[in-house]
mmCIF file of N, CA and C in Angstrom:
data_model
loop_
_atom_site.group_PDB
_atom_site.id
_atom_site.type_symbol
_atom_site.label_atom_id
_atom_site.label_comp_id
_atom_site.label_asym_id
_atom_site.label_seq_id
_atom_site.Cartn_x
_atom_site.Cartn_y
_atom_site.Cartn_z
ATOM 1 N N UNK X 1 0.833 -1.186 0.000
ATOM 2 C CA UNK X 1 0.000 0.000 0.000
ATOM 3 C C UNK X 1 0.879 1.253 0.000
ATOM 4 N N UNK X 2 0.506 2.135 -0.943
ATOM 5 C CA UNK X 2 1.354 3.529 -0.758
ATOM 6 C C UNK X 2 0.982 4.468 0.505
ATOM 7 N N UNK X 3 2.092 4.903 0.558
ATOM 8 C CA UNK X 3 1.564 5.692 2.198
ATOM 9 C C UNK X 3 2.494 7.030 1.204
ATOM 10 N N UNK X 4 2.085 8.459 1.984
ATOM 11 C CA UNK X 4 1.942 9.605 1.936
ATOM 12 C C UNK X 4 3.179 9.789 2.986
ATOM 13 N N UNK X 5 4.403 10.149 1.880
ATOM 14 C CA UNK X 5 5.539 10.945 2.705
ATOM 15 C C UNK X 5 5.373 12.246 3.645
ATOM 16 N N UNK X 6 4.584 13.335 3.132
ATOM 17 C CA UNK X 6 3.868 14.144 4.128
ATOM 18 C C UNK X 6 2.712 14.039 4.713
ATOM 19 N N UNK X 7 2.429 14.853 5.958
ATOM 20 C CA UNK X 7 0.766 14.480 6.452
ATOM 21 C C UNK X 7 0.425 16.033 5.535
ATOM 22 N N UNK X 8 -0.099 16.030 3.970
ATOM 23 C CA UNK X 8 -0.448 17.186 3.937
ATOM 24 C C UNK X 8 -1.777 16.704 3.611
ATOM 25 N N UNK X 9 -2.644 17.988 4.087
ATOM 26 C CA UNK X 9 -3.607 18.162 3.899
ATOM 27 C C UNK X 9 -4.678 18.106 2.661
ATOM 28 N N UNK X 10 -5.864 17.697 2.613
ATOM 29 C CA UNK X 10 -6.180 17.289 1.368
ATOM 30 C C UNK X 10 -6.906 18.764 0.679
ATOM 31 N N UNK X 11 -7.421 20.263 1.649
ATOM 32 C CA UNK X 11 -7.841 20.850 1.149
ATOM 33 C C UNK X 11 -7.322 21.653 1.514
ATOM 34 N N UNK X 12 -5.855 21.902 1.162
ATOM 35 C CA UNK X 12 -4.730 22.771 0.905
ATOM 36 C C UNK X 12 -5.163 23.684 -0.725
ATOM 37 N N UNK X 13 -5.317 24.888 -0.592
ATOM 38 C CA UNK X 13 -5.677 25.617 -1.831
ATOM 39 C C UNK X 13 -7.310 26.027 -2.131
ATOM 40 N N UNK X 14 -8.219 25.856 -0.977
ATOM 41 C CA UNK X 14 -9.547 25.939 -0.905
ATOM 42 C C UNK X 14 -9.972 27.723 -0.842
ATOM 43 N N UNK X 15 -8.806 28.423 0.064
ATOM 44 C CA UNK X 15 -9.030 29.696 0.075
ATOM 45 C C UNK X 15 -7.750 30.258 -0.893
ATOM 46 N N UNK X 16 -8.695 30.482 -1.983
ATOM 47 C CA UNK X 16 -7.712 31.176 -2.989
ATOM 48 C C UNK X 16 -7.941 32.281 -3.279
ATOM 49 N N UNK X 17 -8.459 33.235 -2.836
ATOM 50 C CA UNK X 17 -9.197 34.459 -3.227
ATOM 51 C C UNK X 17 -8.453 35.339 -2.510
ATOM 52 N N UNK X 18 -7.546 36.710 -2.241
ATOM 53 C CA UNK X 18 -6.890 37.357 -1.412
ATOM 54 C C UNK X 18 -7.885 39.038 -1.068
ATOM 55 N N UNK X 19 -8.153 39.245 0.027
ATOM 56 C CA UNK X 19 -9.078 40.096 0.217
ATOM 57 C C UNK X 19 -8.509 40.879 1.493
ATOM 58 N N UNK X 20 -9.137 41.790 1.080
ATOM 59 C CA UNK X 20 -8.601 43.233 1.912
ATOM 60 C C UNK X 20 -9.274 44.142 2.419
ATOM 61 N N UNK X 21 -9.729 43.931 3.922
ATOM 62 C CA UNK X 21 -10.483 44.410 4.794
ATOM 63 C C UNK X 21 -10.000 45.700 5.174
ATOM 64 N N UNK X 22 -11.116 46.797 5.315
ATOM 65 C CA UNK X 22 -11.118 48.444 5.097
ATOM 66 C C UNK X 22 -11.990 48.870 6.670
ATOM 67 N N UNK X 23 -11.191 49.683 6.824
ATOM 68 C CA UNK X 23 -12.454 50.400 8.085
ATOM 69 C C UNK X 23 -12.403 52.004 7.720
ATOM 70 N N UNK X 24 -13.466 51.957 8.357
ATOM 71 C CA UNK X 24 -13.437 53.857 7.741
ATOM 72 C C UNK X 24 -13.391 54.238 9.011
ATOM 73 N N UNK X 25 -12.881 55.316 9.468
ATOM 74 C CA UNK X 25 -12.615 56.131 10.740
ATOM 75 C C UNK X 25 -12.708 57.581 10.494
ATOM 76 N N UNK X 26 -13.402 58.203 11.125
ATOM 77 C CA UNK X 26 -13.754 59.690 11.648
ATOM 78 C C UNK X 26 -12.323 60.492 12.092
ATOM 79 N N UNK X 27 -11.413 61.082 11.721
ATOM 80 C CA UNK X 27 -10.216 61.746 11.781
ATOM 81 C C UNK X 27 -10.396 63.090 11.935
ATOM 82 N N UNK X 28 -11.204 63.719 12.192
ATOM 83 C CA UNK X 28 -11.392 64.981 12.110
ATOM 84 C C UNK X 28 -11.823 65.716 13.861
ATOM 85 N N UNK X 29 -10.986 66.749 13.965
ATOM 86 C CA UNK X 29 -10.888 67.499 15.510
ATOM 87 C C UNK X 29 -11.845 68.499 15.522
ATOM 88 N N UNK X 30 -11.835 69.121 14.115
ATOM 89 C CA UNK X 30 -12.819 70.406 14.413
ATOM 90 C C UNK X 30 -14.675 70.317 13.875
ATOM 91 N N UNK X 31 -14.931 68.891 13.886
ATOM 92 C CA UNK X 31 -15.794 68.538 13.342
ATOM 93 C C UNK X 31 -16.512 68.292 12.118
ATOM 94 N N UNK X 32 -15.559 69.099 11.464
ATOM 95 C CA UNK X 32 -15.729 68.343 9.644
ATOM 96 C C UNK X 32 -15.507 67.285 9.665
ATOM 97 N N UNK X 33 -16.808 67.023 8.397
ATOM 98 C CA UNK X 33 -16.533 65.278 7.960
ATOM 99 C C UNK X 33 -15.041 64.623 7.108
ATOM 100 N N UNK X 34 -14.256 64.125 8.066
ATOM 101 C CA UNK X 34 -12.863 63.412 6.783
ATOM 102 C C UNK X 34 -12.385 62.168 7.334
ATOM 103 N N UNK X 35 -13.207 61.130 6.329
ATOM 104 C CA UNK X 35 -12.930 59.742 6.930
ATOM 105 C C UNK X 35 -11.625 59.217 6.473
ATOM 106 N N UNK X 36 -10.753 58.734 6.863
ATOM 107 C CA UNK X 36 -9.850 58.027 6.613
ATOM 108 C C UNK X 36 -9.930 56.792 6.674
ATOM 109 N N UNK X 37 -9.797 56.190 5.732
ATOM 110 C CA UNK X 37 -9.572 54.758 5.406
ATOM 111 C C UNK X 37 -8.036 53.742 5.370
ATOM 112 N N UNK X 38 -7.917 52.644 6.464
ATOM 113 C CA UNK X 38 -7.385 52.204 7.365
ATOM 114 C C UNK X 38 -7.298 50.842 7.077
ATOM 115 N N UNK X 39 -6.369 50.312 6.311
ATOM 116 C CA UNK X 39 -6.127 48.464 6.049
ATOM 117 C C UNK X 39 -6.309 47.911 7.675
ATOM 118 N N UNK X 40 -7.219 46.992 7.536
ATOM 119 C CA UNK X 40 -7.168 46.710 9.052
ATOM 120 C C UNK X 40 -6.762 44.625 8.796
ATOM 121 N N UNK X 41 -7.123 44.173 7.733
ATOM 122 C CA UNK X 41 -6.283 43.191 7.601
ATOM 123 C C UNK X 41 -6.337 42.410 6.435
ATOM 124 N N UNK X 42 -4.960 41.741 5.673
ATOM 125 C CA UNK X 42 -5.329 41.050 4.585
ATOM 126 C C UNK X 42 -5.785 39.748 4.854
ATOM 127 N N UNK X 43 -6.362 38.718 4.197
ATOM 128 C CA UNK X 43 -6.963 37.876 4.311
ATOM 129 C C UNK X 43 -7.394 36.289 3.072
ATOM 130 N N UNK X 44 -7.379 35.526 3.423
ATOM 131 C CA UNK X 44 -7.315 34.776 2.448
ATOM 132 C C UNK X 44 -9.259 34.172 2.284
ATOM 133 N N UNK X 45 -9.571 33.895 1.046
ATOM 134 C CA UNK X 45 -11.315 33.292 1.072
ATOM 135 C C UNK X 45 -11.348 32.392 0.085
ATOM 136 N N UNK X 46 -12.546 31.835 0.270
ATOM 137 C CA UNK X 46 -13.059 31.191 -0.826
ATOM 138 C C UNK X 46 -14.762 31.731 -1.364
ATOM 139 N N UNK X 47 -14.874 32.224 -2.413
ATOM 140 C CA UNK X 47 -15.885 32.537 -2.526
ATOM 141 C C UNK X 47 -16.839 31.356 -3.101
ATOM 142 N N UNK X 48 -18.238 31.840 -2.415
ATOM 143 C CA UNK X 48 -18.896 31.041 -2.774
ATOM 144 C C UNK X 48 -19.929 31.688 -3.230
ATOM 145 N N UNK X 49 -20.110 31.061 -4.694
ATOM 146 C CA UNK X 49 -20.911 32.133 -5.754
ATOM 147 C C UNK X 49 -22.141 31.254 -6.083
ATOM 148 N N UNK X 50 -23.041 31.435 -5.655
ATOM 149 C CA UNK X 50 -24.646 30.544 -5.823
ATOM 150 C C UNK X 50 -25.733 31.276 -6.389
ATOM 151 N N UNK X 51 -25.039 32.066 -7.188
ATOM 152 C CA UNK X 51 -26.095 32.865 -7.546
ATOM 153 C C UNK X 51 -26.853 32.412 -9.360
ATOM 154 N N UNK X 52 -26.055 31.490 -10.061
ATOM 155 C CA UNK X 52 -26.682 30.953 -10.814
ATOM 156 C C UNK X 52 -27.324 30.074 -10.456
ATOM 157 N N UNK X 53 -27.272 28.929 -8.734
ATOM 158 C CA UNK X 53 -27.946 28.259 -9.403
ATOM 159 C C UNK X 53 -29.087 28.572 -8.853
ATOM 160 N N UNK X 54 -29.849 29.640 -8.494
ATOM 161 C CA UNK X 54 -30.811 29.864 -7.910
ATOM 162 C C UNK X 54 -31.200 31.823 -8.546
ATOM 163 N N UNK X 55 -30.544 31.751 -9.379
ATOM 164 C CA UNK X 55 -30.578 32.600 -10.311
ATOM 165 C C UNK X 55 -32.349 33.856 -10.414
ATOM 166 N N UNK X 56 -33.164 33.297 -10.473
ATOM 167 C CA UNK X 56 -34.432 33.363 -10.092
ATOM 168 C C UNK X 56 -35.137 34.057 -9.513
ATOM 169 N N UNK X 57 -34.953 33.355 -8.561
ATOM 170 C CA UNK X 57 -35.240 33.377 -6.801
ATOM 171 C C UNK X 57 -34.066 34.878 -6.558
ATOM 172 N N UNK X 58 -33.056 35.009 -6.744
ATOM 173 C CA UNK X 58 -32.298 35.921 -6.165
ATOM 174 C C UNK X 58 -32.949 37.434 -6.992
ATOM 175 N N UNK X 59 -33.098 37.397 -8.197
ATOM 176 C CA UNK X 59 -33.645 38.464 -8.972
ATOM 177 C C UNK X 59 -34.834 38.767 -8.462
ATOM 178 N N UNK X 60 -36.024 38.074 -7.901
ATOM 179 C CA UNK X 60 -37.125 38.449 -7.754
ATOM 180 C C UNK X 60 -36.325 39.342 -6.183
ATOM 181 N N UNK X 61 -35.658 38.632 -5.277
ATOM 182 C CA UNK X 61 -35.862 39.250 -3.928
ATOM 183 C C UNK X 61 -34.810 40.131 -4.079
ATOM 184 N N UNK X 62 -34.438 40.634 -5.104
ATOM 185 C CA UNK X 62 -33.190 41.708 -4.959
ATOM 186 C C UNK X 62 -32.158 41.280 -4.049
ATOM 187 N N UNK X 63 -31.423 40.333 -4.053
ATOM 188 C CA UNK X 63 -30.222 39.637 -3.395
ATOM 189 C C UNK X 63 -29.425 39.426 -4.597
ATOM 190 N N UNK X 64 -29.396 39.472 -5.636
ATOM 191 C CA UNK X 64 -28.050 38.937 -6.828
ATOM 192 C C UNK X 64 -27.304 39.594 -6.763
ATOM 193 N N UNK X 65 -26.717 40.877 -5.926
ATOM 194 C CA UNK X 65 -25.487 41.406 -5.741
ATOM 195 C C UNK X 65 -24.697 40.979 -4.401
ATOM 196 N N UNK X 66 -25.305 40.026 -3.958
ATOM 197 C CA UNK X 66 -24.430 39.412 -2.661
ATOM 198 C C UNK X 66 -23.903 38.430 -2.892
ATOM 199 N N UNK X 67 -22.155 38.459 -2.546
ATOM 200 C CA UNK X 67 -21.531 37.526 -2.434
ATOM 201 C C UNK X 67 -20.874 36.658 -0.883
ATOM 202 N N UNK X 68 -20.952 35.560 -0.953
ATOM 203 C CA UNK X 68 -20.282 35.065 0.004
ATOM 204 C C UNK X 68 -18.896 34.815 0.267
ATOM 205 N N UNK X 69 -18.082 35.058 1.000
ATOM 206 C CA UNK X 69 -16.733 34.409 1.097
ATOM 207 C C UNK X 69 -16.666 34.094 2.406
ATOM 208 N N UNK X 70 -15.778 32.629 2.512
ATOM 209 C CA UNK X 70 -15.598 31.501 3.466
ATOM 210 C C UNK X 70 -14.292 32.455 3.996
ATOM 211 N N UNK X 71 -13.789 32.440 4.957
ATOM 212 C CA UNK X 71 -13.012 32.791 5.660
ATOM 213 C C UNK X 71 -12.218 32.343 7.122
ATOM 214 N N UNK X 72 -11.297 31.955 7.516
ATOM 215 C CA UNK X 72 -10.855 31.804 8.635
ATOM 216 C C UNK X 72 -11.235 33.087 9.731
ATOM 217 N N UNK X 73 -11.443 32.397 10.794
ATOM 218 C CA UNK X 73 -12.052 33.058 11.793
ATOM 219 C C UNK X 73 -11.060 34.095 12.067
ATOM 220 N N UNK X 74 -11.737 35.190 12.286
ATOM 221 C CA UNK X 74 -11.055 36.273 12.750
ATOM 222 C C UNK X 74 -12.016 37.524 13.876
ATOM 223 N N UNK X 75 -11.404 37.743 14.851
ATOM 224 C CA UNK X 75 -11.988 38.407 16.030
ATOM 225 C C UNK X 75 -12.124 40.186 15.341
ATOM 226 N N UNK X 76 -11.033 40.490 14.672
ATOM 227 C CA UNK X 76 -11.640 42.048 13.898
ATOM 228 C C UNK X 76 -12.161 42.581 13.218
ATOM 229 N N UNK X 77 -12.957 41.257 12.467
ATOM 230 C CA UNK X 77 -13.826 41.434 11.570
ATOM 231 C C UNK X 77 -15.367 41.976 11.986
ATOM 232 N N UNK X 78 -16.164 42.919 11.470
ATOM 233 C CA UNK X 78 -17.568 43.297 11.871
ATOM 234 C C UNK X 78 -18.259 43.900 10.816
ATOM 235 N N UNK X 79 -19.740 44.371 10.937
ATOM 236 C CA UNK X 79 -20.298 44.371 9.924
ATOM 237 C C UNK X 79 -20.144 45.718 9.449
ATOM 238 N N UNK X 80 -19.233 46.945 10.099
ATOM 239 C CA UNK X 80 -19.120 48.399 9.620
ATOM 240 C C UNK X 80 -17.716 48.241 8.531
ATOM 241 N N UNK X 81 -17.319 47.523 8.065
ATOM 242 C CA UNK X 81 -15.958 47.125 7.561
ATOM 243 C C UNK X 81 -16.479 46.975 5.791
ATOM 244 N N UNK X 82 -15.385 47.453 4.894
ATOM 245 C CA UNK X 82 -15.233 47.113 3.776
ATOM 246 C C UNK X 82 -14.452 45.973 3.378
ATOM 247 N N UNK X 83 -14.446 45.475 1.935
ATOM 248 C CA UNK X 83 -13.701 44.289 1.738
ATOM 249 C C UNK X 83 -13.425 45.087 0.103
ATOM 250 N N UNK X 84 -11.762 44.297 -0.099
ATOM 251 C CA UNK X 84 -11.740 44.546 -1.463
ATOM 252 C C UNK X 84 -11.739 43.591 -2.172
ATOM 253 N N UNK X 85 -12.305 43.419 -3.174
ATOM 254 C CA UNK X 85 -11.666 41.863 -4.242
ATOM 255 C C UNK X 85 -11.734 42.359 -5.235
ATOM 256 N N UNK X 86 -10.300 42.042 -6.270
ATOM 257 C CA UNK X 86 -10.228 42.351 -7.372
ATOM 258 C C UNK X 86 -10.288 43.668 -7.693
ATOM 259 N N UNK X 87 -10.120 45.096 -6.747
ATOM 260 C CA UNK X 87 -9.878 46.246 -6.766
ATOM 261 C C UNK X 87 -11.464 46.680 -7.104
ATOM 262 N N UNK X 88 -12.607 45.726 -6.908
ATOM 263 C CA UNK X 88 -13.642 46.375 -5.954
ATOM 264 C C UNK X 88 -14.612 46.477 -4.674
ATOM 265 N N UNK X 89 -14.975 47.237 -4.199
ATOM 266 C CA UNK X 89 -15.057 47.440 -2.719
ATOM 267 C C UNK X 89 -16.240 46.755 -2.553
ATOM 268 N N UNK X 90 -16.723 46.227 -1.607
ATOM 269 C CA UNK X 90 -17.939 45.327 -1.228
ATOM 270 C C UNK X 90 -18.006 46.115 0.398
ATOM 271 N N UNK X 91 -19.454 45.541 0.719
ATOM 272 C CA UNK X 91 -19.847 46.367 1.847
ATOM 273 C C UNK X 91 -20.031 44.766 2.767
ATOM 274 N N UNK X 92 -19.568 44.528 3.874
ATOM 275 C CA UNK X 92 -19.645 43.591 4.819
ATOM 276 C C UNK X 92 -21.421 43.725 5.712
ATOM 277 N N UNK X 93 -22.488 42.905 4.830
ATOM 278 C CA UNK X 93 -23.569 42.899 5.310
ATOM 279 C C UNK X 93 -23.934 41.974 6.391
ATOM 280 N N UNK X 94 -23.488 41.208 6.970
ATOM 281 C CA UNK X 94 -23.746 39.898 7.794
ATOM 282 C C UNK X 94 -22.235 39.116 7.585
ATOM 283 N N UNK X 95 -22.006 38.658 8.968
ATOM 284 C CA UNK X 95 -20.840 37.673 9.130
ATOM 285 C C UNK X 95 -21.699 36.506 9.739
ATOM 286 N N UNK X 96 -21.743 35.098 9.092
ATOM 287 C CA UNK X 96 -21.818 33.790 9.207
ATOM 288 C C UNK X 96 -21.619 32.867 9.984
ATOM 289 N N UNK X 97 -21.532 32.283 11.108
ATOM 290 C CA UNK X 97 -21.183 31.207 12.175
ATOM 291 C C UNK X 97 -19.755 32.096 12.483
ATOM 292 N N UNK X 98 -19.841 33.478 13.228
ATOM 293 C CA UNK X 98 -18.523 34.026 14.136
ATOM 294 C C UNK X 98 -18.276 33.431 15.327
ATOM 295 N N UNK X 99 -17.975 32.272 15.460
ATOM 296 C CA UNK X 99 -17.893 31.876 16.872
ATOM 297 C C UNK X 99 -16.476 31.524 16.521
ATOM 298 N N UNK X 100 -15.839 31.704 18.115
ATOM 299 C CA UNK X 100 -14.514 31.722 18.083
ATOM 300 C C UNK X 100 -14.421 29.948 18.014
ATOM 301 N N UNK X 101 -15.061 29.186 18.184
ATOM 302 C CA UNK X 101 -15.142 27.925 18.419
ATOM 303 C C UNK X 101 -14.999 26.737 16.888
ATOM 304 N N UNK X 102 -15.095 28.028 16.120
ATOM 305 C CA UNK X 102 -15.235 27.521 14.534
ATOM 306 C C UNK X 102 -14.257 27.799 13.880
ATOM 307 N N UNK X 103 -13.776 26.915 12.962
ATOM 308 C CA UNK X 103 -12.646 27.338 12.290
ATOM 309 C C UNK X 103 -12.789 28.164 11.001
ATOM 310 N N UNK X 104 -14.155 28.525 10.095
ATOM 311 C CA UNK X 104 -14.190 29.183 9.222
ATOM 312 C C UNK X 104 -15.724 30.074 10.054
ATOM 313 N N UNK X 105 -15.536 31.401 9.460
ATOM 314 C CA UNK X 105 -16.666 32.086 9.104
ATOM 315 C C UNK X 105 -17.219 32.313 7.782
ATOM 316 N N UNK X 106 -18.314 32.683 7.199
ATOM 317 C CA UNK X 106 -18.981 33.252 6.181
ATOM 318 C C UNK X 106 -19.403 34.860 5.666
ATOM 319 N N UNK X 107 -18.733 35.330 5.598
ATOM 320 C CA UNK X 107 -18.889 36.864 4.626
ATOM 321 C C UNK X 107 -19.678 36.858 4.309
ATOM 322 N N UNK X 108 -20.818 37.821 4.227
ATOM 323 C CA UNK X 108 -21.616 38.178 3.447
ATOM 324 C C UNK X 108 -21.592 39.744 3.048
ATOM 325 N N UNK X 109 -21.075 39.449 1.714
ATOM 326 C CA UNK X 109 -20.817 40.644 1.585
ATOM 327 C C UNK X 109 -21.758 41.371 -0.247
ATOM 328 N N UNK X 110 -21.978 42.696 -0.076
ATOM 329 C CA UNK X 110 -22.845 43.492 -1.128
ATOM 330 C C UNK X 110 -21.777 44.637 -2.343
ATOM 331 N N UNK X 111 -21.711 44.777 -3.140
ATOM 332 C CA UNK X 111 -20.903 44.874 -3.788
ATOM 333 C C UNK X 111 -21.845 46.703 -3.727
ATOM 334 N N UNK X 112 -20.563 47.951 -3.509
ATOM 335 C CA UNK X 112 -20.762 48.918 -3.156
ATOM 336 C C UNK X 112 -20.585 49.446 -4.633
ATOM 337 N N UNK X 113 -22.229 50.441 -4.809
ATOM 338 C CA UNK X 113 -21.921 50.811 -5.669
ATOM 339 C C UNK X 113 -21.366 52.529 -5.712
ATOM 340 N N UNK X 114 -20.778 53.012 -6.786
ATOM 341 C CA UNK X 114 -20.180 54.463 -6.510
ATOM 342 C C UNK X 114 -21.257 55.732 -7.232
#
């Protein structure tokens, strides 16, 4: 029987997507509005795109601009936060099973329009 020189893992390469979490912050002393925007962390995902096969259903309820991405758990993540993929910005609408007890969370994220 062949045996496996390393113990590697079989779903090594699952989060291939590289994403880049944004916070906006209030910087201003004399009370004008000037948000500064603040890398708060890079990140690795897997997106999960279900929107053909329920294609439909998402058009009638106005949901076909939400995407999901799988993510390793992370404690600084929240729902006032931006995400980038592919150099465009998505709005963080709902985070997915955040329990520190889990090894992935779920993104739900809305693609911001300008």
């Amino acid at each position: 029987m062949y045996q496996r020189r390393y113990n590697k893992s079989d779903k090594v390469g699952k989060l291939d997507k590289r994403l880049t979490v944004f916070s906006e912050k209030d910087s201003s002393d004399d009370g004008w509005e000037s948000n500064v925007i603040e890398v708060v962390a890079k990140i690795w995902g897997q997106m999960i795109d279900d929107r053909m096969y329920d294609y439909r259903n998402a058009l009638n309820e106005g949901t076909n601009k939400l995407i999901y991405f799988k993510v390793r758990y992370n404690k600084l993540l929240n729902t006032k936060m931006l995400v980038e993929y592919k150099e465009l910005k998505y709005e963080i609408i709902d985070i997915l099973d955040a329990d520190e007890r889990q090894k992935y969370m779920t993104l739900v994220v809305e693609r911001k329009d300008l």
